CSV table of C-alpha atoms in Angstrom, one decimal:
chain,number,residue,atom,x,y,z
A,53,GLY,CA,-50.0,9.2,108.5
A,54,THR,CA,-52.6,12.0,108.7
A,55,ALA,CA,-55.7,9.8,108.2
A,56,ILE,CA,-54.6,6.7,110.0
A,57,GLY,CA,-52.3,8.0,112.7
A,58,ASN,CA,-55.0,9.3,115.1
A,59,ARG,CA,-57.5,8.2,117.8
A,60,THR,CA,-60.5,8.9,115.6
A,61,TYR,CA,-59.3,6.5,113.0
A,62,GLU,CA,-58.7,3.8,115.7
A,63,ARG,CA,-62.1,4.5,117.3
A,64,TYR,CA,-64.2,4.2,114.1
A,65,LYS,CA,-62.2,2.0,111.7
A,66,ASN,CA,-64.1,-1.1,112.5
A,67,SER,CA,-67.5,0.5,111.9
A,68,ILE,CA,-66.9,2.6,108.8
A,69,LYS,CA,-64.2,0.3,107.4
A,70,LYS,CA,-62.6,1.7,104.1
A,71,ALA,CA,-64.0,5.2,104.7
A,72,SER,CA,-61.8,5.5,107.8
A,73,ASN,CA,-58.9,6.2,105.5
A,74,GLU,CA,-60.5,9.6,104.7
A,75,VAL,CA,-60.1,12.5,107.2
A,76,PHE,CA,-63.4,14.1,106.1
A,77,ALA,CA,-65.2,10.8,106.8
A,78,GLN,CA,-63.6,10.7,110.3
A,79,PHE,CA,-64.7,14.3,110.8
A,80,LEU,CA,-68.3,13.5,109.9
A,81,ILE,CA,-68.7,10.3,111.8
A,82,ARG,CA,-67.1,11.7,115.0
A,83,ILE,CA,-69.4,14.7,115.1
A,84,TYR,CA,-72.4,12.6,114.3
A,85,LYS,CA,-71.6,10.1,117.1
A,86,GLU,CA,-70.1,12.4,119.7
A,87,ILE,CA,-72.3,15.5,119.3
A,88,PRO,CA,-75.8,14.1,118.9
A,89,ASN,CA,-78.5,16.2,117.1
A,90,SER,CA,-75.9,18.6,115.6
A,91,LYS,CA,-76.1,20.3,112.2
A,92,ILE,CA,-73.0,19.5,110.2
A,93,ALA,CA,-71.8,21.2,107.0
A,94,ASN,CA,-68.9,20.1,104.8
A,95,PHE,CA,-67.3,20.4,101.4
A,96,SER,CA,-66.3,17.2,99.7
A,97,THR,CA,-66.6,15.1,96.6
A,98,LEU,CA,-69.6,12.9,96.2
A,99,LYS,CA,-67.8,9.7,97.2
A,100,ASN,CA,-69.4,9.6,100.7
A,101,LEU,CA,-72.8,9.5,98.9
A,102,GLN,CA,-72.0,7.2,96.0
A,103,SER,CA,-68.8,5.2,96.4
A,104,SER,CA,-68.8,1.5,97.3
A,105,ASN,CA,-65.9,2.2,99.7
A,106,PHE,CA,-68.3,4.2,101.8
A,107,SER,CA,-71.1,1.7,102.1
A,108,ASP,CA,-70.2,0.9,105.7
A,109,PHE,CA,-69.9,4.6,106.4
A,110,ARG,CA,-73.4,5.2,105.1
A,111,LYS,CA,-74.8,2.5,107.4
A,112,GLU,CA,-73.3,4.3,110.4
A,113,PHE,CA,-73.7,7.9,109.4
A,114,ARG,CA,-77.5,8.3,109.3
A,115,ALA,CA,-77.9,12.1,109.6
A,116,LYS,CA,-80.4,13.4,107.1
A,117,LEU,CA,-78.9,15.2,104.2
A,118,GLU,CA,-81.0,18.4,104.2
A,119,LYS,CA,-79.3,20.4,101.4
A,120,ILE,CA,-76.6,20.1,98.8
A,121,PHE,CA,-75.1,22.2,96.0
A,122,LEU,CA,-72.4,21.4,93.5
A,123,VAL,CA,-69.6,23.6,92.0
A,124,PRO,CA,-66.7,22.7,89.7
A,125,ALA,CA,-63.6,21.5,91.7
A,126,ASP,CA,-61.4,24.0,89.9
A,127,THR,CA,-63.4,26.8,91.5
A,128,PHE,CA,-61.1,26.2,94.5
A,129,ASP,CA,-57.5,27.5,94.6
A,130,ASN,CA,-54.8,24.9,93.5
A,131,VAL,CA,-57.4,22.4,92.2
A,132,LYS,CA,-57.1,21.5,88.6
A,133,GLY,CA,-59.4,18.5,88.3
A,134,GLN,CA,-62.7,18.5,86.4
A,135,PHE,CA,-65.1,17.0,89.0
A,136,PRO,CA,-67.9,18.3,91.2
A,137,ILE,CA,-67.3,19.4,94.7
A,138,SER,CA,-70.4,19.5,96.9
A,139,PHE,CA,-71.4,21.5,99.9
A,140,GLN,CA,-73.5,19.3,102.1
A,141,ILE,CA,-75.7,20.2,105.1
A,142,TRP,CA,-76.6,17.4,107.5
A,143,ASN,CA,-79.1,17.2,110.3
A,144,GLY,CA,-78.0,14.9,113.0
A,145,ALA,CA,-81.4,15.2,114.8
A,146,LYS,CA,-83.1,13.4,111.9
A,147,GLU,CA,-82.1,9.8,111.1
A,148,GLU,CA,-82.2,8.7,107.5
A,149,ILE,CA,-80.1,6.5,105.3
A,150,PHE,CA,-79.1,8.4,102.2
A,151,GLU,CA,-80.7,7.2,99.0
A,152,ASN,CA,-81.1,10.4,96.8
A,153,ILE,CA,-81.4,14.1,96.7
A,154,GLN,CA,-81.6,17.0,94.2
A,155,ALA,CA,-78.6,19.3,94.1
A,156,ASP,CA,-78.4,22.7,92.6
A,157,VAL,CA,-75.4,23.0,90.2
A,158,TYR,CA,-73.5,26.3,89.8
A,159,ASP,CA,-70.8,27.3,87.4
A,160,LYS,CA,-67.4,28.9,88.2
A,161,GLU,CA,-69.1,32.3,88.3
A,162,GLY,CA,-71.7,31.2,90.8
A,163,ILE,CA,-74.5,31.2,88.2
A,164,PHE,CA,-77.2,28.5,88.7
A,165,GLN,CA,-77.1,26.0,85.8
A,166,ILE,CA,-79.4,23.0,86.6
A,167,ARG,CA,-80.7,20.7,89.3
A,168,LYS,CA,-79.1,17.3,89.3
A,169,ASN,CA,-80.4,14.1,91.0
A,170,ILE,CA,-77.7,12.6,93.2
A,171,TYR,CA,-78.5,9.0,94.1
A,172,LEU,CA,-76.9,5.9,95.5
A,173,PRO,CA,-76.1,3.5,92.6
A,174,TYR,CA,-78.2,0.4,92.6
A,175,SER,CA,-75.3,-1.7,91.4
A,176,TYR,CA,-71.6,-1.2,91.2
A,177,ILE,CA,-69.5,-2.2,88.2
A,178,SER,CA,-67.6,-4.7,90.4
A,179,LYS,CA,-70.9,-6.5,91.0
A,180,TRP,CA,-71.8,-7.1,87.3
A,181,ILE,CA,-68.4,-7.8,85.8
A,182,VAL,CA,-67.9,-11.5,85.6
A,183,LYS,CA,-64.4,-12.4,86.9
A,184,GLN,CA,-62.7,-15.4,85.3
A,185,ASN,CA,-60.3,-17.6,87.2
A,186,LYS,CA,-59.2,-19.5,84.1
A,187,PRO,CA,-56.6,-18.2,81.7
A,188,TYR,CA,-58.0,-17.0,78.3
A,189,TYR,CA,-57.1,-19.3,75.4
A,190,ARG,CA,-57.3,-18.1,71.8
A,191,ASN,CA,-58.6,-20.4,69.1
A,192,ASP,CA,-55.1,-21.0,67.8
A,193,GLY,CA,-54.0,-22.6,71.0
A,194,PHE,CA,-51.8,-19.7,72.2
A,195,ARG,CA,-52.5,-17.7,75.4
């Protein structure tokens, strides 16, 4: 009930759709809409930048992503997963729909490793997988 049992969810669920189920998305959209021209910084996964569930969010949240860096998730206490966590700095005074950015990548010890291009995928797997409505029949007549 944390994500959906609040006024921010109710206020923005129709505009950011599936992303409204995420508290951090509610945080970002509320600050962007209610405190214009603000600078916003947050830690999160990259799903707000790349996930198809956040496509409606990206249409509404048009602050310019000024800077970003990535660290391994298990850098944080009580996180065991092997995925990147980003620190994002947004400029609400500049409007821009996210398309891509270069991110500095650091290891667990805080040592710079590489610069990585983060971009919005041009096509999602769900768009190019052909869905079949008919049952599959083997050559021997059995399903």
